[in-house]
mmCIF file of C-alpha atoms and ligand atoms in Angstrom:
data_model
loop_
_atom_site.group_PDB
_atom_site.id
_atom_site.type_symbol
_atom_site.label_atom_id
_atom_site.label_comp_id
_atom_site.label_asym_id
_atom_site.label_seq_id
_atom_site.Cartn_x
_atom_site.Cartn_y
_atom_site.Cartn_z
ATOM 1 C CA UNK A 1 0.000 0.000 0.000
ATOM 2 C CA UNK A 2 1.200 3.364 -0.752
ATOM 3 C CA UNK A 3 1.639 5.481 1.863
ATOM 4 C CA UNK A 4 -0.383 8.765 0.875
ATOM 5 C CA UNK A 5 1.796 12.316 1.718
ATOM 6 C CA UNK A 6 -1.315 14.321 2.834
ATOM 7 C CA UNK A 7 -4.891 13.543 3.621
ATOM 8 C CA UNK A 8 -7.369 13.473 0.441
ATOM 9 C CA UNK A 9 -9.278 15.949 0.001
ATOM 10 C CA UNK A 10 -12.255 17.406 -2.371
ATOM 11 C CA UNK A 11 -10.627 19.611 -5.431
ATOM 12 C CA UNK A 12 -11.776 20.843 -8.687
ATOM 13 C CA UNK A 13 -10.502 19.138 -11.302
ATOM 14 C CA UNK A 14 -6.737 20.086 -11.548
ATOM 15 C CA UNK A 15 -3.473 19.426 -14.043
ATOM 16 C CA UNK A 16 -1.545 18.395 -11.176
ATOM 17 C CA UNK A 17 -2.346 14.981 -11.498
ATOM 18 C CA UNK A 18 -2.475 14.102 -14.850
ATOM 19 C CA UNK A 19 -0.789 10.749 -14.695
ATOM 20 C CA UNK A 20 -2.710 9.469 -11.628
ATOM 21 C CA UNK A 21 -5.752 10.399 -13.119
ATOM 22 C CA UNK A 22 -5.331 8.841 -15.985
ATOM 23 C CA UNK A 23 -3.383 5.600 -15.023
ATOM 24 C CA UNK A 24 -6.046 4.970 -12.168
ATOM 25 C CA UNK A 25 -9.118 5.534 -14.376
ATOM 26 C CA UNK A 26 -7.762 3.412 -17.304
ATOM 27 C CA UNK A 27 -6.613 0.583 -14.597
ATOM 28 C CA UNK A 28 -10.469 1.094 -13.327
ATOM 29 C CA UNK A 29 -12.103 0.357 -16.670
ATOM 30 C CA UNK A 30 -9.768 -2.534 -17.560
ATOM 31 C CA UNK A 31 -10.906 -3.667 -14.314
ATOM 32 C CA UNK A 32 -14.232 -3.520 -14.857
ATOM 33 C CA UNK A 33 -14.281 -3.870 -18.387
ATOM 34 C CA UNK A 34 -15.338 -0.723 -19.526
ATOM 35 C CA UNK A 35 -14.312 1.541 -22.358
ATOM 36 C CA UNK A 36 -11.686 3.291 -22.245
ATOM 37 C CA UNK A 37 -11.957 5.120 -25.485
ATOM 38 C CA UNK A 38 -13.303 8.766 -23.588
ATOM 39 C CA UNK A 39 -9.414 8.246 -22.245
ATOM 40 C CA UNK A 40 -7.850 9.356 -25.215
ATOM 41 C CA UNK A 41 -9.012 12.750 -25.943
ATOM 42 C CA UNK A 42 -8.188 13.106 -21.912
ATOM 43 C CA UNK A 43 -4.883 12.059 -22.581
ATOM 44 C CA UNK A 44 -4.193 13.752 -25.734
ATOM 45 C CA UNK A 45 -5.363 17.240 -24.109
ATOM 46 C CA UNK A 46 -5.519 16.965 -20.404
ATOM 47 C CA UNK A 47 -6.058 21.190 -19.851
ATOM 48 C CA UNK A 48 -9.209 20.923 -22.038
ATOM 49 C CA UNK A 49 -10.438 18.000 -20.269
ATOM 50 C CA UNK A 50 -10.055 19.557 -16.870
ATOM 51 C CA UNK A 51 -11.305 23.291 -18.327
ATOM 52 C CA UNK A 52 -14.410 21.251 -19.280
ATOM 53 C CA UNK A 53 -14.519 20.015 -15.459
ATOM 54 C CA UNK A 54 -13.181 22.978 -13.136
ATOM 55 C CA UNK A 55 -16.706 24.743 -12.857
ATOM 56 C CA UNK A 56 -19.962 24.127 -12.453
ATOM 57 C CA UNK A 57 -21.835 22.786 -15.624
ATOM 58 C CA UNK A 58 -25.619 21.520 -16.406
ATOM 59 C CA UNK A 59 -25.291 17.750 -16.672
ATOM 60 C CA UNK A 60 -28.168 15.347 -16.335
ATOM 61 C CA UNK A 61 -30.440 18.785 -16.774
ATOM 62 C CA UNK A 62 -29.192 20.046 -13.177
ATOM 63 C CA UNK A 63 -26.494 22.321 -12.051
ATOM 64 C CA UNK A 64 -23.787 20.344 -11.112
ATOM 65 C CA UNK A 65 -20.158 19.860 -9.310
ATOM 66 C CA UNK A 66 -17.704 17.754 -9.774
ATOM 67 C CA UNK A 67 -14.814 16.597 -7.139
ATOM 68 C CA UNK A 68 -11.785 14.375 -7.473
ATOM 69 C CA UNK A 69 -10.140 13.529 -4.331
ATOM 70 C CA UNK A 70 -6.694 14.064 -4.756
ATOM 71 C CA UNK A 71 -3.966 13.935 -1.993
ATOM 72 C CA UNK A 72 -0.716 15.575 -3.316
ATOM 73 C CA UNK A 73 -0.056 14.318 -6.631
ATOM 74 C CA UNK A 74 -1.963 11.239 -6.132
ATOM 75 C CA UNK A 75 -6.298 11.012 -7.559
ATOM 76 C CA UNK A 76 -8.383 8.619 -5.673
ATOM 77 C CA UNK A 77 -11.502 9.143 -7.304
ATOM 78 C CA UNK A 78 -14.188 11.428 -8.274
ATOM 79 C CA UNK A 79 -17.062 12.442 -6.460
ATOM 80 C CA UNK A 80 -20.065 14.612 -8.586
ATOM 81 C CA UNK A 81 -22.963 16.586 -6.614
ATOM 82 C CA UNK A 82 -26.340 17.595 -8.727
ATOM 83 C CA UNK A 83 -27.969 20.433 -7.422
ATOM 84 C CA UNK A 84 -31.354 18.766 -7.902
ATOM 85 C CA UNK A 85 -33.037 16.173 -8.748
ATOM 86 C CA UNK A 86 -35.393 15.306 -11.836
ATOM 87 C CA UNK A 87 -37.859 12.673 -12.019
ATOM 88 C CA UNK A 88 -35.037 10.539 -13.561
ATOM 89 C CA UNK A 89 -32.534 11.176 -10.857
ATOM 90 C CA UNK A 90 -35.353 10.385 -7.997
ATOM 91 C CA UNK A 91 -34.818 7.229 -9.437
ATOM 92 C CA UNK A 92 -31.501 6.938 -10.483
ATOM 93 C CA UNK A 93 -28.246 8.612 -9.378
ATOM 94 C CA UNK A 94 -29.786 10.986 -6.879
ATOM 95 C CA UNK A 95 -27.617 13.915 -5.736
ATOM 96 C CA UNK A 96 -24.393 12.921 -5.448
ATOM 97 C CA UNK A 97 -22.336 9.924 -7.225
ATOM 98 C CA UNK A 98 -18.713 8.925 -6.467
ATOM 99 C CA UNK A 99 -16.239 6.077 -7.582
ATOM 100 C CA UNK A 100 -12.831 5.212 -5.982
ATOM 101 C CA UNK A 101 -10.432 4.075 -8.819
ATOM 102 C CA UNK A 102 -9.430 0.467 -8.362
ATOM 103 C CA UNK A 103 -5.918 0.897 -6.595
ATOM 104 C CA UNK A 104 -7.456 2.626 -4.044
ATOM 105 C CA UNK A 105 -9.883 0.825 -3.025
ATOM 106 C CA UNK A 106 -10.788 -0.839 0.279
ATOM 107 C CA UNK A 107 -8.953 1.473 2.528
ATOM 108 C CA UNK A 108 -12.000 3.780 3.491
ATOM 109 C CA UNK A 109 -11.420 6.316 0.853
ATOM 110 C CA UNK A 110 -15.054 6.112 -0.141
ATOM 111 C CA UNK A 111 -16.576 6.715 3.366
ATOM 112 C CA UNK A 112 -14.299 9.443 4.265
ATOM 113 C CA UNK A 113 -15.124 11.151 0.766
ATOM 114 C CA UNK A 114 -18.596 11.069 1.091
ATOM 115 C CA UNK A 115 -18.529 12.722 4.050
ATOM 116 C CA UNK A 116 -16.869 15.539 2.611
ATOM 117 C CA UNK A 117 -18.878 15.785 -0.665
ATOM 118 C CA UNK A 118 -21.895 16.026 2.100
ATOM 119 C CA UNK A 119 -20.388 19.266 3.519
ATOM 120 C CA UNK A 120 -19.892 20.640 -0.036
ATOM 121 C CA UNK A 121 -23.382 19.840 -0.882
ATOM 122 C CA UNK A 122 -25.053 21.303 2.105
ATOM 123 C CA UNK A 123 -22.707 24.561 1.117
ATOM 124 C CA UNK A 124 -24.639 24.293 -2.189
ATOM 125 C CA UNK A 125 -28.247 24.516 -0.454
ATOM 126 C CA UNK A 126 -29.363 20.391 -0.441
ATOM 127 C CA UNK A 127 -30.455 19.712 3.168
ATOM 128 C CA UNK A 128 -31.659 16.226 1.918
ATOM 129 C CA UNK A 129 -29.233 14.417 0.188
ATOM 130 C CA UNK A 130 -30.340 11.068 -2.118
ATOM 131 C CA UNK A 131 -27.946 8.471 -2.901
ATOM 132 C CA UNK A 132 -28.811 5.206 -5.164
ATOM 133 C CA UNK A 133 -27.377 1.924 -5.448
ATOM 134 C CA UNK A 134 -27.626 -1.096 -7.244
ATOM 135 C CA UNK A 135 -29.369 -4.133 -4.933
ATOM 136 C CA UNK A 136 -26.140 -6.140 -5.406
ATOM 137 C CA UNK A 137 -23.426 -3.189 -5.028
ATOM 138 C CA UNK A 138 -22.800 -3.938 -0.844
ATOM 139 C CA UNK A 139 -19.369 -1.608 -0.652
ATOM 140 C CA UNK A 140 -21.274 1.450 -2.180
ATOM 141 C CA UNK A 141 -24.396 0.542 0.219
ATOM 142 C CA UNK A 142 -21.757 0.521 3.472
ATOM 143 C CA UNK A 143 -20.500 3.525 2.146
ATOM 144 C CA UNK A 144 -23.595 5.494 2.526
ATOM 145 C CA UNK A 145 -24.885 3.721 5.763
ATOM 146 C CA UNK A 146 -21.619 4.514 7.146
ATOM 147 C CA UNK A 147 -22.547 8.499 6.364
ATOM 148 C CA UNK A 148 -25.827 8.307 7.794
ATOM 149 C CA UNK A 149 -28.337 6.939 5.087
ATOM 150 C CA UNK A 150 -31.522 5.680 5.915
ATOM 151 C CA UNK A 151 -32.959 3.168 3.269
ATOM 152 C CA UNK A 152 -36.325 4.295 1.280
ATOM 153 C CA UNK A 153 -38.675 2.250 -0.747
ATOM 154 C CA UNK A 154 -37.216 0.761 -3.776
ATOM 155 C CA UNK A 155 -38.178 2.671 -7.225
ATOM 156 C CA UNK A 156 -37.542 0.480 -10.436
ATOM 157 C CA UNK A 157 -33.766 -1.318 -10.104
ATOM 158 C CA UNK A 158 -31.996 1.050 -7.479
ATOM 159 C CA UNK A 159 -32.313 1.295 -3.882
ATOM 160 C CA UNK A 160 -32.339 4.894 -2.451
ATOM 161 C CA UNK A 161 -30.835 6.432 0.497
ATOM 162 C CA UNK A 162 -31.438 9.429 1.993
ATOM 163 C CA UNK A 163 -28.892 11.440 4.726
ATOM 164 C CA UNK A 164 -30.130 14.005 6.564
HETATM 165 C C1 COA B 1 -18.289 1.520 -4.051
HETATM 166 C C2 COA B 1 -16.894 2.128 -3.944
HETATM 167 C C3 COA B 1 -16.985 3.634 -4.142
HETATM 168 C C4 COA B 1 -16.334 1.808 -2.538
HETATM 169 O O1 COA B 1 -15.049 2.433 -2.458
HETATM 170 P P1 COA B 1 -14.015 2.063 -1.313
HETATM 171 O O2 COA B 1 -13.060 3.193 -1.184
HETATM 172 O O3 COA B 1 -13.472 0.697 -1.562
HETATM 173 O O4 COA B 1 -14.969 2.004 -0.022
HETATM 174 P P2 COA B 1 -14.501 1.935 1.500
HETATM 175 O O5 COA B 1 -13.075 1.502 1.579
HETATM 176 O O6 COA B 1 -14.891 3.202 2.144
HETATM 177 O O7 COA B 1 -15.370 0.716 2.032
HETATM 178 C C5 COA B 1 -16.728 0.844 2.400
HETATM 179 C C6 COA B 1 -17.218 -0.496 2.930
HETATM 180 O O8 COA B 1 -17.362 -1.407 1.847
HETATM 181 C C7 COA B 1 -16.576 -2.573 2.091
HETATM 182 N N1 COA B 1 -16.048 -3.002 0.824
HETATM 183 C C8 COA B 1 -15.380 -2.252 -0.083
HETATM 184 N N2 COA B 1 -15.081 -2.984 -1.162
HETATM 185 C C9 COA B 1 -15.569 -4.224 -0.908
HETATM 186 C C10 COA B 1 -15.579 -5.432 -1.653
HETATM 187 N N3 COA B 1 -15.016 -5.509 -2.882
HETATM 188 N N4 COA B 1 -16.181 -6.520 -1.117
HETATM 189 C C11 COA B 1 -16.751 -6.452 0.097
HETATM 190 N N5 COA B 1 -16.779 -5.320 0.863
HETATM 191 C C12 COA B 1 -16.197 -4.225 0.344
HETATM 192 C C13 COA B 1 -15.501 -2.122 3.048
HETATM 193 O O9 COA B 1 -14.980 -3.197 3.780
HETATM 194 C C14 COA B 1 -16.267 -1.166 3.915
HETATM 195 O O10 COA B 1 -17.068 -1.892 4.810
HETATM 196 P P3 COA B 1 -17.202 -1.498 6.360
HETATM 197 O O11 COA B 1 -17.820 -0.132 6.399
HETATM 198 O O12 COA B 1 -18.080 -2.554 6.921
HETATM 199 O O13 COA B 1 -15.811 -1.491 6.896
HETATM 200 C C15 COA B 1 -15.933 1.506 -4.991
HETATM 201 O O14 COA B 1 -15.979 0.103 -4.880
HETATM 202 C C16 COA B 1 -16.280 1.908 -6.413
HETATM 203 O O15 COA B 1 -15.859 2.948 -6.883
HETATM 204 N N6 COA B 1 -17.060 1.070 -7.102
HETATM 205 C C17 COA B 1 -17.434 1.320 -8.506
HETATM 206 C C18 COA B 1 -18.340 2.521 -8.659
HETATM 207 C C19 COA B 1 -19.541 2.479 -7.749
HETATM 208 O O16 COA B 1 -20.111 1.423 -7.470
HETATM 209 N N7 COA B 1 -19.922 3.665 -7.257
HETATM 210 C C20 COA B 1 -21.085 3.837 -6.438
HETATM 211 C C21 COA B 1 -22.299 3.898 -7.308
HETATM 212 S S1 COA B 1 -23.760 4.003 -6.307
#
């Protein structure tokens, strides 16, 4: 295990870790055999990728944030916060969604990042925070019991949490 030279923290989207970013997504979608194609425009022209990330941008219809949890040169993983919701997103995907690249997993990134993508989204005015999760994804459903959420009613495939 590497031994990480600062506590991870919530950033925009930032240069300084080109390589970590983009080893530690590409290792996470061999992984879990993904594409990787979207990897090669990031690679080719890193700036633009993170100038299209830095700031706060409408995807899914809703205002949105995104983090990557970064300590020193090292990325973790990415956390995104939607403003709101949509009829789509009370179903799926909720307010916030978050990964933890491959290499890092298992060492409590994920808990400790939610919690701090819950501050930033209180900052941002949601006092109610949804979370969904696939029935069969258990880390991602310890993740958010460990930050407080309280399991709804199922709607279609997911399972929704709220936090308080
Ligand atoms: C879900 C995910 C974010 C968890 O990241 P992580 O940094 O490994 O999570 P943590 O280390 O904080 O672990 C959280 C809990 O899950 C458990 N866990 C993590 N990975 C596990 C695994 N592969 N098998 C069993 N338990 C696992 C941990 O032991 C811990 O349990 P505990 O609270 O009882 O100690 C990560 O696996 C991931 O990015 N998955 C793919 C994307 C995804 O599913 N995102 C969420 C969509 S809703």
């Amino acid at each position: 295990m590497i031994t990480l030279p600062e506590t991870p923290r919530l950033v925009r989207p930032t240069t300084a870790v080109r390589i970590s970013y983009l080893t530690g997504e590409q290792a996470d979608c061999l992984l879990r055999g993904t594409d990787t194609d979207w990897l090669g425009p990031a690679s080719e022209d890193f700036d633009a990728f993170v100038a299209a990330r830095d700031h706060d941008t409408t995807r899914w219809d809703v205002p949105s944030t995104i983090f990557w949890y970064v300590a020193g040169e090292h990325y973790l993983g990415t956390l995104v916060i939607r403003h709101r919701l949509t009829p789509e997103l009370l179903i799926v995907g909720g307010h916030i969604g978050y990964h933890v690249v491959a290499p890092w997993r298992r060492q409590g990134h994920a808990t400790r990042m939610l919690g701090a993508g819950l501050t930033e989204a209180r900052a941002r005015g949601v006092a109610r925070v949804l979370l969904t999760c696939s029935p069969d994804n258990h880390p991602s459903r310890r993740v958010m019991e460990a930050n407080g959420g309280r399991l709804d009613e199922q709607l279609g495939d997911e399972l929704r949490f709220w936090i308080d």
